[in-house]
């Protein structure tokens, strides 16, 4: 079924249907390592690429093909690839795009494992990086080198909810023939489509909003045909960070309700953010939907709504914040995000504990920052839970 002209949720439901060659309405789980050939000649043609078809699940699988098509349709990309985790997707894109001697500019507020990849792993391959606010184009221009090949950004940023003007960054980079990559996990393609704003490639931890139910570890990337072909036919096949059929089935199951879930996440987060901003026990709140967010206008311009993630700090520092997290009853103290249930975490001691304290400070990740992934529960119940926890702190 051709879905290019249809709305977002129609594409979320139907894109990738062509990968399902059965009569089953829901694509079956193709839980197989390999596929049979009609003849040796057919096998040779498929392995060589002269004929379409699946030969081995490390190369391709109908469940994964369905997900690839869905992601490409939702992000407005030429093509997409699926990987075993969000970091597998990130590393696959970077390994496909970069070579020894290349230099990158990376947003200082990026996810901790991405920071580790750029600071510890890629330098072993002769790839260097400098960290800065990719929303400050004067700083970006000052940091350019003759060998700068890629700018990596993340917006909204994890966990600070920092916003980057994607259209401005994309225009700057394209004029200098520099590839741009954006982590779109916090927004999801329902709220923000970086490729439509000029960004070259997008990555997601599909574990989060795309899957939506906290039951699968997965990653996806979308972008230009040439880059995605290299990701699929070289890096994924050779390094082996492929997605399993069962995981692809779970993410494909989650995506059709993405728009419905994101609307509820946003409804709840807007109410919770306003509550926290007015609470006497809260020192500050970072949420792109609040008028006092430093780049609220940018978020309003490039996002459909403002998302389900909130960062805040409790007066009294780390001990007070820890007391709040220990006192919540409905919110779940756990890492990850984008789940139907509300999750609360302390980045400095959890998700970003591998990042140096100096790097956290430069990124605006204070020791007392609390990250809240607002779920789809009733907003009044979430506010009541947070209020009793804050009053106890």
mmCIF file of C-alpha atoms in Angstrom:
data_model
loop_
_atom_site.group_PDB
_atom_site.id
_atom_site.type_symbol
_atom_site.label_atom_id
_atom_site.label_comp_id
_atom_site.label_asym_id
_atom_site.label_seq_id
_atom_site.Cartn_x
_atom_site.Cartn_y
_atom_site.Cartn_z
ATOM 1 C CA UNK A 1 0.000 0.000 0.000
ATOM 2 C CA UNK A 2 1.364 3.449 -0.936
ATOM 3 C CA UNK A 3 1.131 5.761 2.087
ATOM 4 C CA UNK A 4 3.123 8.851 1.097
ATOM 5 C CA UNK A 5 0.020 11.068 0.764
ATOM 6 C CA UNK A 6 -1.696 9.843 3.914
ATOM 7 C CA UNK A 7 -1.688 11.322 7.407
ATOM 8 C CA UNK A 8 0.759 10.407 10.154
ATOM 9 C CA UNK A 9 -1.293 7.766 11.957
ATOM 10 C CA UNK A 10 -2.416 6.151 8.688
ATOM 11 C CA UNK A 11 1.261 5.804 7.786
ATOM 12 C CA UNK A 12 2.035 4.514 11.279
ATOM 13 C CA UNK A 13 -0.542 1.759 10.811
ATOM 14 C CA UNK A 14 -0.045 0.845 7.145
ATOM 15 C CA UNK A 15 3.520 1.704 6.087
ATOM 16 C CA UNK A 16 5.478 -1.519 5.631
ATOM 17 C CA UNK A 17 2.402 -3.635 4.831
ATOM 18 C CA UNK A 18 4.143 -4.776 1.656
ATOM 19 C CA UNK A 19 6.627 -6.744 3.785
ATOM 20 C CA UNK A 20 3.790 -8.996 4.954
ATOM 21 C CA UNK A 21 3.232 -11.641 2.265
ATOM 22 C CA UNK A 22 0.870 -13.726 4.398
ATOM 23 C CA UNK A 23 -2.893 -13.321 4.693
ATOM 24 C CA UNK A 24 -2.533 -12.514 8.391
ATOM 25 C CA UNK A 25 -3.703 -8.998 9.307
ATOM 26 C CA UNK A 26 -0.864 -8.690 11.827
ATOM 27 C CA UNK A 27 2.489 -9.596 10.300
ATOM 28 C CA UNK A 28 3.577 -12.969 11.735
ATOM 29 C CA UNK A 29 6.824 -13.201 13.667
ATOM 30 C CA UNK A 30 9.381 -14.631 11.262
ATOM 31 C CA UNK A 31 11.406 -16.249 14.029
ATOM 32 C CA UNK A 32 13.890 -17.906 11.711
ATOM 33 C CA UNK A 33 17.615 -17.651 11.201
ATOM 34 C CA UNK A 34 17.576 -18.552 7.512
ATOM 35 C CA UNK A 35 15.310 -18.829 4.467
ATOM 36 C CA UNK A 36 15.047 -21.618 1.866
ATOM 37 C CA UNK A 37 15.729 -21.201 -1.849
ATOM 38 C CA UNK A 38 13.880 -22.813 -4.740
ATOM 39 C CA UNK A 39 17.205 -23.533 -6.449
ATOM 40 C CA UNK A 40 20.930 -22.893 -6.236
ATOM 41 C CA UNK A 41 20.534 -20.276 -8.945
ATOM 42 C CA UNK A 42 17.901 -18.394 -6.947
ATOM 43 C CA UNK A 43 20.172 -18.475 -3.894
ATOM 44 C CA UNK A 44 23.053 -17.055 -5.911
ATOM 45 C CA UNK A 45 20.851 -14.299 -7.322
ATOM 46 C CA UNK A 46 19.587 -13.297 -3.891
ATOM 47 C CA UNK A 47 23.024 -13.301 -2.284
ATOM 48 C CA UNK A 48 24.418 -11.178 -5.097
ATOM 49 C CA UNK A 49 21.542 -8.718 -4.981
ATOM 50 C CA UNK A 50 20.378 -9.539 -8.510
ATOM 51 C CA UNK A 51 17.038 -10.723 -7.105
ATOM 52 C CA UNK A 52 15.037 -9.536 -4.073
ATOM 53 C CA UNK A 53 14.333 -11.760 -1.107
ATOM 54 C CA UNK A 54 15.469 -12.743 2.362
ATOM 55 C CA UNK A 55 18.407 -15.109 2.731
ATOM 56 C CA UNK A 56 19.529 -14.846 6.379
ATOM 57 C CA UNK A 57 18.108 -12.785 9.234
ATOM 58 C CA UNK A 58 21.406 -10.999 9.891
ATOM 59 C CA UNK A 59 20.958 -9.622 6.369
ATOM 60 C CA UNK A 60 17.197 -9.010 6.349
ATOM 61 C CA UNK A 61 13.918 -10.295 7.750
ATOM 62 C CA UNK A 62 10.256 -9.483 6.943
ATOM 63 C CA UNK A 63 9.568 -8.060 10.424
ATOM 64 C CA UNK A 64 12.618 -5.816 10.218
ATOM 65 C CA UNK A 65 11.776 -4.782 6.649
ATOM 66 C CA UNK A 66 8.314 -3.734 7.814
ATOM 67 C CA UNK A 67 9.819 -1.572 10.566
ATOM 68 C CA UNK A 68 12.365 -0.006 8.200
ATOM 69 C CA UNK A 69 9.539 1.038 5.885
ATOM 70 C CA UNK A 70 7.478 2.458 8.757
ATOM 71 C CA UNK A 71 10.334 4.573 10.097
ATOM 72 C CA UNK A 72 11.251 5.920 6.649
ATOM 73 C CA UNK A 73 7.602 6.862 6.055
ATOM 74 C CA UNK A 74 7.193 8.563 9.430
ATOM 75 C CA UNK A 75 10.471 10.512 9.266
ATOM 76 C CA UNK A 76 10.092 11.459 5.596
ATOM 77 C CA UNK A 77 13.388 9.759 4.730
ATOM 78 C CA UNK A 78 14.644 7.891 1.661
ATOM 79 C CA UNK A 79 15.248 4.788 3.741
ATOM 80 C CA UNK A 80 15.691 3.557 7.305
ATOM 81 C CA UNK A 81 17.492 0.791 9.171
ATOM 82 C CA UNK A 82 16.720 -1.073 12.391
ATOM 83 C CA UNK A 83 19.328 -2.140 14.943
ATOM 84 C CA UNK A 84 19.605 -4.070 18.188
ATOM 85 C CA UNK A 85 19.555 -0.942 20.398
ATOM 86 C CA UNK A 86 19.560 2.815 20.178
ATOM 87 C CA UNK A 87 23.329 2.851 20.556
ATOM 88 C CA UNK A 88 23.656 0.197 17.838
ATOM 89 C CA UNK A 89 21.761 2.562 15.542
ATOM 90 C CA UNK A 90 23.948 5.529 16.531
ATOM 91 C CA UNK A 91 27.217 3.635 16.113
ATOM 92 C CA UNK A 92 26.073 2.120 12.810
ATOM 93 C CA UNK A 93 25.389 5.547 11.310
ATOM 94 C CA UNK A 94 28.670 6.971 12.575
ATOM 95 C CA UNK A 95 30.732 4.005 11.368
ATOM 96 C CA UNK A 96 29.057 4.232 7.963
ATOM 97 C CA UNK A 97 29.605 7.978 7.651
ATOM 98 C CA UNK A 98 33.069 8.572 9.140
ATOM 99 C CA UNK A 99 36.657 7.649 8.347
ATOM 100 C CA UNK A 100 39.982 7.871 10.166
ATOM 101 C CA UNK A 101 41.093 11.494 10.278
ATOM 102 C CA UNK A 102 37.573 12.934 10.391
ATOM 103 C CA UNK A 103 36.517 15.481 12.995
ATOM 104 C CA UNK A 104 33.025 15.879 14.496
ATOM 105 C CA UNK A 105 31.189 18.532 16.463
ATOM 106 C CA UNK A 106 28.868 17.036 19.073
ATOM 107 C CA UNK A 107 26.274 18.640 21.292
ATOM 108 C CA UNK A 108 27.511 18.721 24.882
ATOM 109 C CA UNK A 109 24.050 17.715 26.079
ATOM 110 C CA UNK A 110 23.884 14.430 24.197
ATOM 111 C CA UNK A 111 23.047 11.080 25.780
ATOM 112 C CA UNK A 112 25.783 9.673 28.016
ATOM 113 C CA UNK A 113 26.555 6.576 25.931
ATOM 114 C CA UNK A 114 26.830 8.763 22.830
ATOM 115 C CA UNK A 115 29.272 10.958 24.732
ATOM 116 C CA UNK A 116 31.322 7.859 25.617
ATOM 117 C CA UNK A 117 31.288 6.699 22.005
ATOM 118 C CA UNK A 118 32.737 10.016 20.817
ATOM 119 C CA UNK A 119 35.220 10.429 23.681
ATOM 120 C CA UNK A 120 36.526 6.873 24.129
ATOM 121 C CA UNK A 121 35.681 4.553 21.231
ATOM 122 C CA UNK A 122 35.821 6.595 18.022
ATOM 123 C CA UNK A 123 39.203 8.171 18.914
ATOM 124 C CA UNK A 124 40.688 4.640 18.745
ATOM 125 C CA UNK A 125 39.666 4.669 15.074
ATOM 126 C CA UNK A 126 41.274 8.048 14.425
ATOM 127 C CA UNK A 127 38.000 10.017 14.651
ATOM 128 C CA UNK A 128 38.014 13.071 16.944
ATOM 129 C CA UNK A 129 35.269 15.265 18.383
ATOM 130 C CA UNK A 130 34.723 18.551 20.162
ATOM 131 C CA UNK A 131 31.674 19.184 22.361
ATOM 132 C CA UNK A 132 29.662 22.393 22.364
ATOM 133 C CA UNK A 133 26.158 23.817 22.197
ATOM 134 C CA UNK A 134 25.101 23.016 18.633
ATOM 135 C CA UNK A 135 22.358 25.617 19.023
ATOM 136 C CA UNK A 136 25.019 28.353 19.163
ATOM 137 C CA UNK A 137 26.086 28.730 15.519
ATOM 138 C CA UNK A 138 28.842 31.222 16.397
ATOM 139 C CA UNK A 139 30.397 28.579 18.650
ATOM 140 C CA UNK A 140 29.906 25.924 15.981
ATOM 141 C CA UNK A 141 31.618 28.070 13.354
ATOM 142 C CA UNK A 142 34.514 28.848 15.693
ATOM 143 C CA UNK A 143 35.036 25.121 16.347
ATOM 144 C CA UNK A 144 35.127 24.069 12.692
ATOM 145 C CA UNK A 145 38.273 22.445 11.344
ATOM 146 C CA UNK A 146 39.215 21.687 7.746
ATOM 147 C CA UNK A 147 38.452 18.003 8.453
ATOM 148 C CA UNK A 148 35.070 18.538 10.181
ATOM 149 C CA UNK A 149 32.765 16.043 8.485
ATOM 150 C CA UNK A 150 29.798 15.656 10.839
ATOM 151 C CA UNK A 151 27.711 17.597 13.360
ATOM 152 C CA UNK A 152 25.779 15.495 15.862
ATOM 153 C CA UNK A 153 22.930 17.078 17.784
ATOM 154 C CA UNK A 154 20.086 16.041 20.052
ATOM 155 C CA UNK A 155 16.899 17.982 20.642
ATOM 156 C CA UNK A 156 15.210 18.043 23.063
ATOM 157 C CA UNK A 157 18.427 17.151 24.864
ATOM 158 C CA UNK A 158 18.806 14.340 27.372
ATOM 159 C CA UNK A 159 18.276 15.117 30.246
ATOM 160 C CA UNK A 160 18.307 18.935 30.243
ATOM 161 C CA UNK A 161 15.546 19.428 27.625
ATOM 162 C CA UNK A 162 17.793 21.861 25.775
ATOM 163 C CA UNK A 163 16.443 22.838 22.344
ATOM 164 C CA UNK A 164 18.485 23.245 19.134
ATOM 165 C CA UNK A 165 17.198 25.160 16.093
ATOM 166 C CA UNK A 166 17.407 22.342 13.553
ATOM 167 C CA UNK A 167 16.619 24.372 10.435
ATOM 168 C CA UNK A 168 19.347 26.898 11.287
ATOM 169 C CA UNK A 169 21.900 24.180 12.078
ATOM 170 C CA UNK A 170 21.031 22.213 8.931
ATOM 171 C CA UNK A 171 21.379 25.281 6.719
ATOM 172 C CA UNK A 172 24.732 26.139 8.290
ATOM 173 C CA UNK A 173 26.088 22.614 7.815
ATOM 174 C CA UNK A 174 24.744 22.068 4.305
ATOM 175 C CA UNK A 175 26.409 25.270 3.083
ATOM 176 C CA UNK A 176 29.707 23.741 4.209
ATOM 177 C CA UNK A 177 29.032 20.170 2.968
ATOM 178 C CA UNK A 178 28.980 18.816 6.536
ATOM 179 C CA UNK A 179 26.699 15.865 7.375
ATOM 180 C CA UNK A 180 24.184 16.422 10.187
ATOM 181 C CA UNK A 181 22.739 13.734 12.473
ATOM 182 C CA UNK A 182 19.997 14.329 15.061
ATOM 183 C CA UNK A 183 18.894 12.119 17.926
ATOM 184 C CA UNK A 184 15.106 12.481 17.776
ATOM 185 C CA UNK A 185 14.296 10.086 20.645
ATOM 186 C CA UNK A 186 12.759 12.610 23.053
ATOM 187 C CA UNK A 187 10.407 14.053 20.435
ATOM 188 C CA UNK A 188 9.541 11.035 18.279
ATOM 189 C CA UNK A 189 8.639 11.582 14.611
ATOM 190 C CA UNK A 190 5.113 12.500 15.678
ATOM 191 C CA UNK A 191 6.297 15.689 17.360
ATOM 192 C CA UNK A 192 9.351 16.560 15.263
ATOM 193 C CA UNK A 193 10.773 15.559 11.872
ATOM 194 C CA UNK A 194 14.359 16.780 11.589
ATOM 195 C CA UNK A 195 14.792 15.613 7.981
ATOM 196 C CA UNK A 196 11.979 17.939 6.884
ATOM 197 C CA UNK A 197 13.955 20.733 8.576
ATOM 198 C CA UNK A 198 17.076 19.920 6.547
ATOM 199 C CA UNK A 199 18.915 17.476 8.839
ATOM 200 C CA UNK A 200 20.529 14.611 6.904
ATOM 201 C CA UNK A 201 19.984 11.629 9.221
ATOM 202 C CA UNK A 202 17.946 10.837 12.319
ATOM 203 C CA UNK A 203 18.524 8.248 15.049
ATOM 204 C CA UNK A 204 16.199 6.937 17.770
ATOM 205 C CA UNK A 205 16.265 4.655 20.709
ATOM 206 C CA UNK A 206 13.138 2.794 19.598
ATOM 207 C CA UNK A 207 13.048 1.350 23.113
ATOM 208 C CA UNK A 208 11.411 4.618 24.115
ATOM 209 C CA UNK A 209 8.367 6.270 22.502
ATOM 210 C CA UNK A 210 8.352 4.213 19.300
ATOM 211 C CA UNK A 211 7.941 0.947 21.211
ATOM 212 C CA UNK A 212 6.211 2.730 24.039
ATOM 213 C CA UNK A 213 5.706 -0.143 26.460
ATOM 214 C CA UNK A 214 9.135 -0.728 28.009
ATOM 215 C CA UNK A 215 9.376 -4.309 26.752
ATOM 216 C CA UNK A 216 11.934 -4.140 23.923
ATOM 217 C CA UNK A 217 15.465 -2.798 23.408
ATOM 218 C CA UNK A 218 15.786 -1.413 19.885
ATOM 219 C CA UNK A 219 17.198 1.351 17.704
ATOM 220 C CA UNK A 220 16.409 2.858 14.317
ATOM 221 C CA UNK A 221 17.961 5.375 11.958
ATOM 222 C CA UNK A 222 16.638 7.143 8.870
ATOM 223 C CA UNK A 223 18.295 9.204 6.174
ATOM 224 C CA UNK A 224 19.552 9.413 2.613
ATOM 225 C CA UNK A 225 19.506 6.248 0.505
ATOM 226 C CA UNK A 226 23.271 6.014 0.079
ATOM 227 C CA UNK A 227 24.062 6.332 3.772
ATOM 228 C CA UNK A 228 21.328 3.896 4.784
ATOM 229 C CA UNK A 229 22.496 1.377 2.155
ATOM 230 C CA UNK A 230 25.997 1.466 3.609
ATOM 231 C CA UNK A 231 24.562 1.101 7.125
ATOM 232 C CA UNK A 232 22.544 -1.944 6.074
ATOM 233 C CA UNK A 233 24.819 -3.787 3.645
ATOM 234 C CA UNK A 234 28.145 -3.155 5.345
ATOM 235 C CA UNK A 235 28.071 -2.026 8.976
ATOM 236 C CA UNK A 236 25.015 -3.911 10.229
ATOM 237 C CA UNK A 237 25.912 -7.097 8.374
ATOM 238 C CA UNK A 238 29.594 -7.009 9.245
ATOM 239 C CA UNK A 239 29.393 -5.774 12.848
ATOM 240 C CA UNK A 240 26.200 -7.726 13.507
ATOM 241 C CA UNK A 241 24.194 -5.239 15.562
ATOM 242 C CA UNK A 242 20.952 -6.356 13.951
ATOM 243 C CA UNK A 243 17.451 -6.324 15.376
ATOM 244 C CA UNK A 244 15.733 -9.636 16.152
ATOM 245 C CA UNK A 245 12.415 -10.530 14.485
ATOM 246 C CA UNK A 246 10.616 -10.571 17.849
ATOM 247 C CA UNK A 247 11.901 -7.101 18.733
ATOM 248 C CA UNK A 248 10.866 -5.755 15.322
ATOM 249 C CA UNK A 249 7.407 -7.259 15.880
ATOM 250 C CA UNK A 250 7.112 -5.451 19.230
ATOM 251 C CA UNK A 251 8.194 -2.071 17.847
ATOM 252 C CA UNK A 252 5.893 -2.492 14.839
ATOM 253 C CA UNK A 253 3.095 -3.234 17.307
ATOM 254 C CA UNK A 254 3.804 -0.057 19.273
ATOM 255 C CA UNK A 255 4.078 2.447 16.425
ATOM 256 C CA UNK A 256 0.391 2.477 15.314
ATOM 257 C CA UNK A 257 -0.583 4.025 18.683
ATOM 258 C CA UNK A 258 2.334 6.501 18.733
ATOM 259 C CA UNK A 259 0.232 9.571 17.909
ATOM 260 C CA UNK A 260 -2.420 8.639 20.479
ATOM 261 C CA UNK A 261 0.170 8.033 23.188
ATOM 262 C CA UNK A 262 2.174 11.171 22.417
ATOM 263 C CA UNK A 263 -0.906 13.367 22.705
ATOM 264 C CA UNK A 264 -1.567 11.940 26.188
ATOM 265 C CA UNK A 265 2.113 12.231 27.185
ATOM 266 C CA UNK A 266 2.048 15.893 26.118
ATOM 267 C CA UNK A 267 -1.268 16.645 27.848
ATOM 268 C CA UNK A 268 0.051 15.190 31.101
ATOM 269 C CA UNK A 269 3.504 16.753 30.868
ATOM 270 C CA UNK A 270 2.114 20.229 30.297
ATOM 271 C CA UNK A 271 0.013 19.951 33.456
ATOM 272 C CA UNK A 272 2.817 18.381 35.522
ATOM 273 C CA UNK A 273 5.362 20.984 34.364
ATOM 274 C CA UNK A 274 3.034 23.838 35.315
ATOM 275 C CA UNK A 275 2.448 22.234 38.713
ATOM 276 C CA UNK A 276 6.169 21.784 39.375
ATOM 277 C CA UNK A 277 6.967 25.332 38.244
ATOM 278 C CA UNK A 278 4.572 26.715 40.852
ATOM 279 C CA UNK A 279 5.621 24.412 43.708
ATOM 280 C CA UNK A 280 7.617 26.086 46.515
ATOM 281 C CA UNK A 281 9.852 23.011 46.956
ATOM 282 C CA UNK A 282 11.045 23.136 43.328
ATOM 283 C CA UNK A 283 14.027 25.347 42.463
ATOM 284 C CA UNK A 284 13.555 25.288 38.671
ATOM 285 C CA UNK A 285 11.867 23.368 35.863
ATOM 286 C CA UNK A 286 13.058 22.789 32.308
ATOM 287 C CA UNK A 287 10.241 21.996 29.887
ATOM 288 C CA UNK A 288 10.124 23.359 26.325
ATOM 289 C CA UNK A 289 6.432 24.135 26.687
ATOM 290 C CA UNK A 290 6.979 26.623 29.526
ATOM 291 C CA UNK A 291 7.268 30.237 28.302
ATOM 292 C CA UNK A 292 10.411 30.789 30.376
ATOM 293 C CA UNK A 293 12.334 27.998 28.622
ATOM 294 C CA UNK A 294 15.246 29.820 26.917
ATOM 295 C CA UNK A 295 14.391 28.371 23.492
ATOM 296 C CA UNK A 296 10.639 28.028 23.885
ATOM 297 C CA UNK A 297 10.029 29.896 20.622
ATOM 298 C CA UNK A 298 12.296 27.518 18.685
ATOM 299 C CA UNK A 299 10.533 24.494 20.142
ATOM 300 C CA UNK A 300 7.148 25.986 19.255
ATOM 301 C CA UNK A 301 8.317 26.503 15.685
ATOM 302 C CA UNK A 302 9.806 23.067 15.011
ATOM 303 C CA UNK A 303 7.737 20.741 17.217
ATOM 304 C CA UNK A 304 4.056 19.816 16.982
ATOM 305 C CA UNK A 305 3.844 19.834 20.799
ATOM 306 C CA UNK A 306 6.432 19.904 23.585
ATOM 307 C CA UNK A 307 6.812 16.255 24.572
ATOM 308 C CA UNK A 308 6.530 14.141 27.679
ATOM 309 C CA UNK A 309 9.931 14.783 29.297
ATOM 310 C CA UNK A 310 10.579 17.189 32.182
ATOM 311 C CA UNK A 311 13.757 18.098 34.078
ATOM 312 C CA UNK A 312 13.565 19.799 37.464
ATOM 313 C CA UNK A 313 15.549 20.358 40.647
ATOM 314 C CA UNK A 314 14.268 20.289 44.192
ATOM 315 C CA UNK A 315 15.375 22.941 46.672
ATOM 316 C CA UNK A 316 17.876 21.388 49.029
ATOM 317 C CA UNK A 317 20.070 19.740 46.391
ATOM 318 C CA UNK A 318 20.823 16.056 46.011
ATOM 319 C CA UNK A 319 19.559 14.885 49.444
ATOM 320 C CA UNK A 320 16.200 16.578 48.887
ATOM 321 C CA UNK A 321 15.953 15.179 45.365
ATOM 322 C CA UNK A 322 16.764 11.688 46.617
ATOM 323 C CA UNK A 323 14.087 12.036 49.267
ATOM 324 C CA UNK A 324 11.516 12.897 46.602
ATOM 325 C CA UNK A 325 12.439 9.900 44.458
ATOM 326 C CA UNK A 326 12.249 7.628 47.488
ATOM 327 C CA UNK A 327 8.862 9.040 48.459
ATOM 328 C CA UNK A 328 6.944 8.700 45.188
ATOM 329 C CA UNK A 329 4.348 5.929 45.145
ATOM 330 C CA UNK A 330 2.877 6.048 41.644
ATOM 331 C CA UNK A 331 5.939 7.212 39.681
ATOM 332 C CA UNK A 332 8.429 4.390 39.095
ATOM 333 C CA UNK A 333 12.066 4.913 40.092
ATOM 334 C CA UNK A 334 13.803 3.549 37.001
ATOM 335 C CA UNK A 335 15.903 4.622 34.046
ATOM 336 C CA UNK A 336 14.625 4.745 30.455
ATOM 337 C CA UNK A 337 11.743 6.870 29.195
ATOM 338 C CA UNK A 338 8.804 6.928 26.819
ATOM 339 C CA UNK A 339 6.975 4.184 28.700
ATOM 340 C CA UNK A 340 3.224 4.276 29.303
ATOM 341 C CA UNK A 341 4.081 4.478 33.009
ATOM 342 C CA UNK A 342 5.769 7.523 34.552
ATOM 343 C CA UNK A 343 9.477 6.998 35.252
ATOM 344 C CA UNK A 344 11.641 9.150 37.517
ATOM 345 C CA UNK A 345 15.456 9.105 37.566
ATOM 346 C CA UNK A 346 18.525 10.970 38.828
ATOM 347 C CA UNK A 347 20.853 11.370 35.807
ATOM 348 C CA UNK A 348 24.015 12.314 37.722
ATOM 349 C CA UNK A 349 24.013 9.024 39.602
ATOM 350 C CA UNK A 350 22.232 6.886 36.995
ATOM 351 C CA UNK A 351 22.030 7.541 33.239
ATOM 352 C CA UNK A 352 24.931 10.033 33.116
ATOM 353 C CA UNK A 353 27.124 8.586 35.854
ATOM 354 C CA UNK A 354 29.701 7.558 33.212
ATOM 355 C CA UNK A 355 30.098 11.189 32.098
ATOM 356 C CA UNK A 356 32.705 13.200 34.013
ATOM 357 C CA UNK A 357 31.418 15.768 36.499
ATOM 358 C CA UNK A 358 33.064 18.558 34.468
ATOM 359 C CA UNK A 359 31.318 17.401 31.284
ATOM 360 C CA UNK A 360 28.003 17.170 33.132
ATOM 361 C CA UNK A 361 28.454 20.691 34.443
ATOM 362 C CA UNK A 362 29.227 22.016 30.945
ATOM 363 C CA UNK A 363 26.089 20.302 29.664
ATOM 364 C CA UNK A 364 23.933 21.802 32.414
ATOM 365 C CA UNK A 365 23.347 18.463 34.157
ATOM 366 C CA UNK A 366 23.388 19.572 37.774
ATOM 367 C CA UNK A 367 23.890 17.049 40.549
ATOM 368 C CA UNK A 368 20.351 17.669 41.768
ATOM 369 C CA UNK A 369 18.578 17.404 38.412
ATOM 370 C CA UNK A 370 15.660 14.969 38.336
ATOM 371 C CA UNK A 371 14.415 13.608 34.997
ATOM 372 C CA UNK A 372 10.734 12.791 34.737
ATOM 373 C CA UNK A 373 9.300 10.762 31.859
ATOM 374 C CA UNK A 374 5.601 11.512 32.161
ATOM 375 C CA UNK A 375 3.410 8.524 31.347
ATOM 376 C CA UNK A 376 -0.213 8.183 30.310
ATOM 377 C CA UNK A 377 -1.734 7.772 33.767
ATOM 378 C CA UNK A 378 -4.362 10.289 34.908
ATOM 379 C CA UNK A 379 -2.626 13.640 35.354
ATOM 380 C CA UNK A 380 -4.380 14.372 38.657
ATOM 381 C CA UNK A 381 -2.953 11.161 40.124
ATOM 382 C CA UNK A 382 0.582 12.022 38.978
ATOM 383 C CA UNK A 383 0.345 15.530 40.425
ATOM 384 C CA UNK A 384 -0.976 14.188 43.728
ATOM 385 C CA UNK A 385 1.897 11.717 43.939
ATOM 386 C CA UNK A 386 4.556 14.328 43.178
ATOM 387 C CA UNK A 387 2.954 16.789 45.599
ATOM 388 C CA UNK A 388 3.003 14.368 48.520
ATOM 389 C CA UNK A 389 6.619 13.479 47.727
ATOM 390 C CA UNK A 390 7.665 17.131 47.503
ATOM 391 C CA UNK A 391 5.863 18.050 50.702
ATOM 392 C CA UNK A 392 7.688 15.251 52.459
ATOM 393 C CA UNK A 393 11.071 16.475 51.225
#
